[in-house]
PDB file of C-alpha atoms in Angstrom:
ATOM      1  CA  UNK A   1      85.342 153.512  52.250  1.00 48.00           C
ATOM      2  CA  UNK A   2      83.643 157.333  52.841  1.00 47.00           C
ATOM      3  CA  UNK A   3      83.609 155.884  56.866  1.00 47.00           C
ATOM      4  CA  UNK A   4      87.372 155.015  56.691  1.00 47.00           C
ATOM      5  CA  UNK A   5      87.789 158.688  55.086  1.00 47.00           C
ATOM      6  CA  UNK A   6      86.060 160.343  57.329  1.00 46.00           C
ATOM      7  CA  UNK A   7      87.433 158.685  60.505  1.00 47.00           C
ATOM      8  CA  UNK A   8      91.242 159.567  59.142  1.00 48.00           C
ATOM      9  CA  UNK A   9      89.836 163.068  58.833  1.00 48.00           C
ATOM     10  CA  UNK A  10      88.368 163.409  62.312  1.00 49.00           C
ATOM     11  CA  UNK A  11      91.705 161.850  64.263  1.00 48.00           C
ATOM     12  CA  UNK A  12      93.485 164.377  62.443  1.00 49.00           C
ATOM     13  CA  UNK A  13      91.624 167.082  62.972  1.00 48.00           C
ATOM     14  CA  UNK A  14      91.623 166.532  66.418  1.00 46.00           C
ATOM     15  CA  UNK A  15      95.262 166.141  66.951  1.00 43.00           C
ATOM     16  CA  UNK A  16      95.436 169.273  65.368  1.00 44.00           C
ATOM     17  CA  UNK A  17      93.618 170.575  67.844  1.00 45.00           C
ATOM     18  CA  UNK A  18      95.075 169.571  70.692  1.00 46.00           C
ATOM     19  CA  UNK A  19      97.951 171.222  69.152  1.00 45.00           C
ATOM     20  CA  UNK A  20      96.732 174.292  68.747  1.00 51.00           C
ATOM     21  CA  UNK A  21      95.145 174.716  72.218  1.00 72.00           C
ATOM     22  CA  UNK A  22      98.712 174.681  73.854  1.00 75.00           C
ATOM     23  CA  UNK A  23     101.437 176.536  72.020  1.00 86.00           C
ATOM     24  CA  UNK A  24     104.745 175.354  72.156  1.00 87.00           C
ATOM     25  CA  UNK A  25     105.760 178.311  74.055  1.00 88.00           C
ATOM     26  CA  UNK A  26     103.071 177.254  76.840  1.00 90.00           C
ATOM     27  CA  UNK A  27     103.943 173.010  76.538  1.00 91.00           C
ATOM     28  CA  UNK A  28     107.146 173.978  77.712  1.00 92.00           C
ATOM     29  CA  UNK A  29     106.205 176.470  79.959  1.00 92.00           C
ATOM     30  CA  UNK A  30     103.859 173.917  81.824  1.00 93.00           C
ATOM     31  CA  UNK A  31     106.995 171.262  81.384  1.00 93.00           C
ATOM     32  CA  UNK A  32     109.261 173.498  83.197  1.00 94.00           C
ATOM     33  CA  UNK A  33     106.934 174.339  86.136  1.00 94.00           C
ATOM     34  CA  UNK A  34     105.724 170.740  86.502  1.00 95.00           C
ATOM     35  CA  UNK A  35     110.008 170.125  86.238  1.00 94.00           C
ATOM     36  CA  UNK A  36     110.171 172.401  89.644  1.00 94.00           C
ATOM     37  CA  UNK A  37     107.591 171.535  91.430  1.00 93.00           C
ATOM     38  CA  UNK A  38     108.775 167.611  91.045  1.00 92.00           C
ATOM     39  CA  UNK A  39     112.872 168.432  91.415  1.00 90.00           C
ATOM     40  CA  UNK A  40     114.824 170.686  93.024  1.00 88.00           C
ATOM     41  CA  UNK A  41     116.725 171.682  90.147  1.00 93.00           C
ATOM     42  CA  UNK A  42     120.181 173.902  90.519  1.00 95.00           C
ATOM     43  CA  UNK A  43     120.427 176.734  87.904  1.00 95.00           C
ATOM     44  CA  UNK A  44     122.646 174.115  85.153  1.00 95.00           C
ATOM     45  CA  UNK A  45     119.430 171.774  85.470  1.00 96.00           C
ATOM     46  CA  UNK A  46     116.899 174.281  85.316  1.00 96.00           C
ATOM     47  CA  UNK A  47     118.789 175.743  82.015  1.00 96.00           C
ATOM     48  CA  UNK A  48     119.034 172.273  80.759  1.00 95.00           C
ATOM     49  CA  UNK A  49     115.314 171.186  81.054  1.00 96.00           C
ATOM     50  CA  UNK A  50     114.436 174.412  79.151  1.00 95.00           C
ATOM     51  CA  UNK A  51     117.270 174.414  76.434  1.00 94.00           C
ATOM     52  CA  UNK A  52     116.307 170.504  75.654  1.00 94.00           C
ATOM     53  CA  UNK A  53     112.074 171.609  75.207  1.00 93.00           C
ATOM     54  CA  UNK A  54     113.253 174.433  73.418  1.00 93.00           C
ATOM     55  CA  UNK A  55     115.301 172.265  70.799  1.00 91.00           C
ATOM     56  CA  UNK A  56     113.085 169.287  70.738  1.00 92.00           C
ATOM     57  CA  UNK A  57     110.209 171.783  69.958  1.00 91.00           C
ATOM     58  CA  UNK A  58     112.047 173.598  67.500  1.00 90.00           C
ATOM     59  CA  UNK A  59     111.552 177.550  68.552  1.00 90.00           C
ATOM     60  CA  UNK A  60     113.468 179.929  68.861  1.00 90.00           C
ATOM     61  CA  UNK A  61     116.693 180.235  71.269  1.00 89.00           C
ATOM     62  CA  UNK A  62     115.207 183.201  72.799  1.00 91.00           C
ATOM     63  CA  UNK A  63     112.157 181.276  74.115  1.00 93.00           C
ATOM     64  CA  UNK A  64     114.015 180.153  76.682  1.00 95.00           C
ATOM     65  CA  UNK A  65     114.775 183.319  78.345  1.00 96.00           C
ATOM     66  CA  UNK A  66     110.835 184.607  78.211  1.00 95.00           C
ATOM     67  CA  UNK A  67     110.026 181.004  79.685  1.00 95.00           C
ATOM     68  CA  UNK A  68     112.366 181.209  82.553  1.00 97.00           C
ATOM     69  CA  UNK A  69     111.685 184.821  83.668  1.00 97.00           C
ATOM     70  CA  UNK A  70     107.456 184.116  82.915  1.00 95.00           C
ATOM     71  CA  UNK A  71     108.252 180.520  85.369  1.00 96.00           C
ATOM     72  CA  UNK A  72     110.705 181.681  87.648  1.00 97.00           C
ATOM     73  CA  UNK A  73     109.325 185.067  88.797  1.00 97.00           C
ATOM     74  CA  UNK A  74     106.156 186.528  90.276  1.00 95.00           C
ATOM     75  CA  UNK A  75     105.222 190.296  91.796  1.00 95.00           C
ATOM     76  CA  UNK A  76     107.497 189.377  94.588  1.00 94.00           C
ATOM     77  CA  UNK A  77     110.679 188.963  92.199  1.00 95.00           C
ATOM     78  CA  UNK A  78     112.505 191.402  94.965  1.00 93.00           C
ATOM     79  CA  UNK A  79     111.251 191.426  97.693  1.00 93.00           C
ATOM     80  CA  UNK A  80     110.775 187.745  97.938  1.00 94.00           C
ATOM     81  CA  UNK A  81     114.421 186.978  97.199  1.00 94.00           C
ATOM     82  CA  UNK A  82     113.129 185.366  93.801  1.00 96.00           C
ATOM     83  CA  UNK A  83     115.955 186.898  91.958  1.00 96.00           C
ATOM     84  CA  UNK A  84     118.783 186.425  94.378  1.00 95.00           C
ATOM     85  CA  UNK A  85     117.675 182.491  94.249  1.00 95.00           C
ATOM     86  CA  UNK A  86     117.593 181.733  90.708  1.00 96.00           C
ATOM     87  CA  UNK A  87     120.891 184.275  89.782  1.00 96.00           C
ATOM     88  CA  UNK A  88     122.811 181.102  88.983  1.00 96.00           C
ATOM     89  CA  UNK A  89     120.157 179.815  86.399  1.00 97.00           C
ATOM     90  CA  UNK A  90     120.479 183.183  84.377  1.00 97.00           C
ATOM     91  CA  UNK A  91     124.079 183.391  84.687  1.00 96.00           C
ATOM     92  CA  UNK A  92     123.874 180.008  82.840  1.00 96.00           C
ATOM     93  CA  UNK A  93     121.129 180.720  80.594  1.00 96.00           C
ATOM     94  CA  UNK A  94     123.381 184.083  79.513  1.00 96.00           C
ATOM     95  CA  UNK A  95     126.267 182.102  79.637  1.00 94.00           C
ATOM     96  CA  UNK A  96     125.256 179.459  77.223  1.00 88.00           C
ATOM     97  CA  UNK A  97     125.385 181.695  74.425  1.00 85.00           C
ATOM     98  CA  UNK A  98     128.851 182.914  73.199  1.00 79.00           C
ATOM     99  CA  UNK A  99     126.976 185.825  71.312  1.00 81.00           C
ATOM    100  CA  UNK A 100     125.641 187.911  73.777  1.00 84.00           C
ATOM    101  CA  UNK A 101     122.105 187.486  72.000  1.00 91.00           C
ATOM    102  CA  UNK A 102     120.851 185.190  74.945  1.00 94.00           C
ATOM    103  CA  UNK A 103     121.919 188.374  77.378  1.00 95.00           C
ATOM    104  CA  UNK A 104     119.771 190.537  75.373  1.00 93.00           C
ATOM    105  CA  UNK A 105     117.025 188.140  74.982  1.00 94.00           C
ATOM    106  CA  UNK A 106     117.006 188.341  79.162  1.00 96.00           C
ATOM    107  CA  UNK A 107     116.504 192.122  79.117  1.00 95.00           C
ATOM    108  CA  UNK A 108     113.745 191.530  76.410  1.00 94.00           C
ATOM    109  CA  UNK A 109     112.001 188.601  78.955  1.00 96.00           C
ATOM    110  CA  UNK A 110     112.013 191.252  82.043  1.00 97.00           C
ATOM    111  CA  UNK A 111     110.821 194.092  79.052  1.00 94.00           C
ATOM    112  CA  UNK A 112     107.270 191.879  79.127  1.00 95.00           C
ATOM    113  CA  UNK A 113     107.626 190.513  82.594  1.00 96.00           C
ATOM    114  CA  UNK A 114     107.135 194.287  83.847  1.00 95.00           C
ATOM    115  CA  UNK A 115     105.578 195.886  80.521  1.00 93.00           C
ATOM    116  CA  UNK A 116     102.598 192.605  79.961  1.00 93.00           C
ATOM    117  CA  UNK A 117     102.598 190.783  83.514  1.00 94.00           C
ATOM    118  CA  UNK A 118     103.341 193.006  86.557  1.00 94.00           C
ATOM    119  CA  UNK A 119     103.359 196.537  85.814  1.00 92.00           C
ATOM    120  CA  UNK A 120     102.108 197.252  89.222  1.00 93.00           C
ATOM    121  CA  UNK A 121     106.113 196.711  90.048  1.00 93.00           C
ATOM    122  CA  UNK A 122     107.358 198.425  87.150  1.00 92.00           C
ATOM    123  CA  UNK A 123     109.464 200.525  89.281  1.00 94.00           C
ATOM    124  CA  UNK A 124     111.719 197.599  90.518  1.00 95.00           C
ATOM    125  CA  UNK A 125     113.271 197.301  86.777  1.00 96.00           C
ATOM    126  CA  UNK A 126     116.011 199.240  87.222  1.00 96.00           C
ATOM    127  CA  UNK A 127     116.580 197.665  90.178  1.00 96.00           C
ATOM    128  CA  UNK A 128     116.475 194.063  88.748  1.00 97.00           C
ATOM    129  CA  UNK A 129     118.891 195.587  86.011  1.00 96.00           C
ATOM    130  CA  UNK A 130     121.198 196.670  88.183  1.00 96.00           C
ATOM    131  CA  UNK A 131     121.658 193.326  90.591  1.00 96.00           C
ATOM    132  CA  UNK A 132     122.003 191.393  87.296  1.00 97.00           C
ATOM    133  CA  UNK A 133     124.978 193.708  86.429  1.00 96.00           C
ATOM    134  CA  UNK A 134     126.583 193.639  89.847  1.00 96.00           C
ATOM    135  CA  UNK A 135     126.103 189.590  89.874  1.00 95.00           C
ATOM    136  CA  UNK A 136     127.986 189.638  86.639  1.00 95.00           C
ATOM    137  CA  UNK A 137     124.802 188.096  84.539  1.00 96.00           C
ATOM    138  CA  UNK A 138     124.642 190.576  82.300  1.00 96.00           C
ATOM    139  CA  UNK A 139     127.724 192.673  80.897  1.00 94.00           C
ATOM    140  CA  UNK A 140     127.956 196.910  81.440  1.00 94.00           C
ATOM    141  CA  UNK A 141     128.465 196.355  77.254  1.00 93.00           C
ATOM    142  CA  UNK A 142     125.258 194.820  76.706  1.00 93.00           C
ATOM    143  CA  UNK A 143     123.241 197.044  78.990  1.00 94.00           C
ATOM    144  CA  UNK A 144     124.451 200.504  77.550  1.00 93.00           C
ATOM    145  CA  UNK A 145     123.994 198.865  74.042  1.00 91.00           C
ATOM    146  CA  UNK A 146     120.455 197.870  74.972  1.00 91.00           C
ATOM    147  CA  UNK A 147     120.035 201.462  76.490  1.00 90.00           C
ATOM    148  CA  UNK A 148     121.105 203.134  73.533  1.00 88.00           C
ATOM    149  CA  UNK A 149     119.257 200.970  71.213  1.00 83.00           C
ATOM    150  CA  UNK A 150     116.189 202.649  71.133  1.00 72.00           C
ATOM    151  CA  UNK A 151     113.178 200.276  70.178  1.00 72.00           C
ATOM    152  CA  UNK A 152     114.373 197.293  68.157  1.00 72.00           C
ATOM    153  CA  UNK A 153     112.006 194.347  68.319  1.00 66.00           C
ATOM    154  CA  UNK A 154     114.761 192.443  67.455  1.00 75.00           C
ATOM    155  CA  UNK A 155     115.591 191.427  70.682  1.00 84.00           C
ATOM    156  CA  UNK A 156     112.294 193.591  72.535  1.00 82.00           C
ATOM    157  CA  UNK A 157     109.319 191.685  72.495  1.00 86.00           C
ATOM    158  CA  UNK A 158     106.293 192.373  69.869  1.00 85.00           C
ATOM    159  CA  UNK A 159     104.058 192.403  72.897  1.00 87.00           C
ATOM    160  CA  UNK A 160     105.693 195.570  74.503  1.00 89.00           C
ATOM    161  CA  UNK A 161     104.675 198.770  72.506  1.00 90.00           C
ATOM    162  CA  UNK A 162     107.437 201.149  72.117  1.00 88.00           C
ATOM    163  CA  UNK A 163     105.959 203.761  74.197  1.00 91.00           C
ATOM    164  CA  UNK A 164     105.901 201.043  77.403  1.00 91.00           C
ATOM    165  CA  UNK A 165     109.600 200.184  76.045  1.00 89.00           C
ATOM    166  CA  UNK A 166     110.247 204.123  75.994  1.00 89.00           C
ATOM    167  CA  UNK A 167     109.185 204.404  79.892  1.00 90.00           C
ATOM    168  CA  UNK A 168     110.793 201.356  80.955  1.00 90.00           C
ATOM    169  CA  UNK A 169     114.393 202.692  79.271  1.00 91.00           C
ATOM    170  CA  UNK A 170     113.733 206.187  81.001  1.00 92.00           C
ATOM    171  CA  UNK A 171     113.174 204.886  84.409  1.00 93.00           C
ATOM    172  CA  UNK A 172     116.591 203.322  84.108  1.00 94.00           C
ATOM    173  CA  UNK A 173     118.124 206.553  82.833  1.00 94.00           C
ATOM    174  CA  UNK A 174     119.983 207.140  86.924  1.00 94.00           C
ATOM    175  CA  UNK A 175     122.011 203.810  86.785  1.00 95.00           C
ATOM    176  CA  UNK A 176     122.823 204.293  82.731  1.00 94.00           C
ATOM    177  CA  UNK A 177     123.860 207.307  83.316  1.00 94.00           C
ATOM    178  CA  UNK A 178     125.850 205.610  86.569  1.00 94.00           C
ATOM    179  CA  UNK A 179     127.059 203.023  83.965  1.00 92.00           C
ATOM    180  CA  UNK A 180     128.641 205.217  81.133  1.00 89.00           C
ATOM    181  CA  UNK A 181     130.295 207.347  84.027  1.00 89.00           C
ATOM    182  CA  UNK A 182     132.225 204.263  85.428  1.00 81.00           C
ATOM    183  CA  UNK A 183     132.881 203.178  81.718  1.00 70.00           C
ATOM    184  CA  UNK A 184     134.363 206.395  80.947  1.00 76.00           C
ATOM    185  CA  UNK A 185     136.490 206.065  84.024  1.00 74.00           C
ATOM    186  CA  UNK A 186     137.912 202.713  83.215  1.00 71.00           C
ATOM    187  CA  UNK A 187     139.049 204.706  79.461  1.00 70.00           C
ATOM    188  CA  UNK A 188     140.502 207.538  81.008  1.00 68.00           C
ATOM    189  CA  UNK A 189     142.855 204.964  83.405  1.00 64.00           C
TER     190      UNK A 189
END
């Protein structure tokens, strides 16, 4: 009977192991990258594939924007077209969320994406900002609200320190400024 005990013990200990070795964040991470490399997904499938590991694993909504922005985009996010090719999967990932959260979750995602994972190209932010506005991904509303936020880990990611969040804000301080101006245009007509 102590065998049988044991034995239950072991099996479950080592499932739980498994489980902890790979997060859920990083099971679907591999699952979406294993996804592309297999398919060649438009942006609705892409979205799709995410959106189902994201509720069949039970985290958070906002997981799916970090996952798709960690997957979909390297060092070469501009000048390797990488944003210009997946701009339909983020209009739809943005799109699938009547809130607006899911925008803000985005700008959070590219926060650590330049902040955590390629700050050598920190100085293309504003510039990644800026095409998602003009593709119509994210709203003028949700940027200047995000700009005049200050740090609110709320939709920032714990991993970014306010400081790095700080600097990030600043260096898009010319096309805020930009933004406000052409808000306060559309008012005055």
């Amino acid at each position: 009977d102590d065998d049988d005990d044991d034995n239950d013990g072991d099996d479950e200990d080592e499932e739980a192991e498994e489980e902890e070795e790979l997060s859920s964040t990083e099971l679907v991470t591999n699952s979406f990258r294993k996804f592309l490399e297999e398919e060649s997904p438009d942006g609705a499938a892409m979205v799709e594939h995410v959106r189902a590991n994201q509720q069949k694993l039970i985290m958070p909504l906002s997981a799916c924007a970090y996952i798709m922005v960690q997957v979909l985009f390297d060092e070469n996010i501009i000048k390797g077209g990488q944003l210009a090719k997946h701009m339909q999967a983020l209009e739809i990932l943005v799109a699938s969320d009547a809130n607006k959260f899911m925008a803000r979750h985005l700008i959070g995602a590219f926060e650590e994406f330049f902040c955590k994972h390629h700050p050598s190209i920190i100085k293309v932010f504003p510039l990644v900002l800026k095409t998602l506005y003009d593709e119509d991904v994210l709203e003028e509303e949700v940027i200047l609200d995000w700009a005049a936020a200050g740090v609110t880990h709320q939709f920032s990611p714990t991993s970014v320190s306010a400081p790095e969040i700080n600097a990030l804000r600043a260096s898009c301080d010319t096309f805020i400024t930009w933004l406000k101006e052409a808000d306060e245009e559309e008012d005055d007509e």
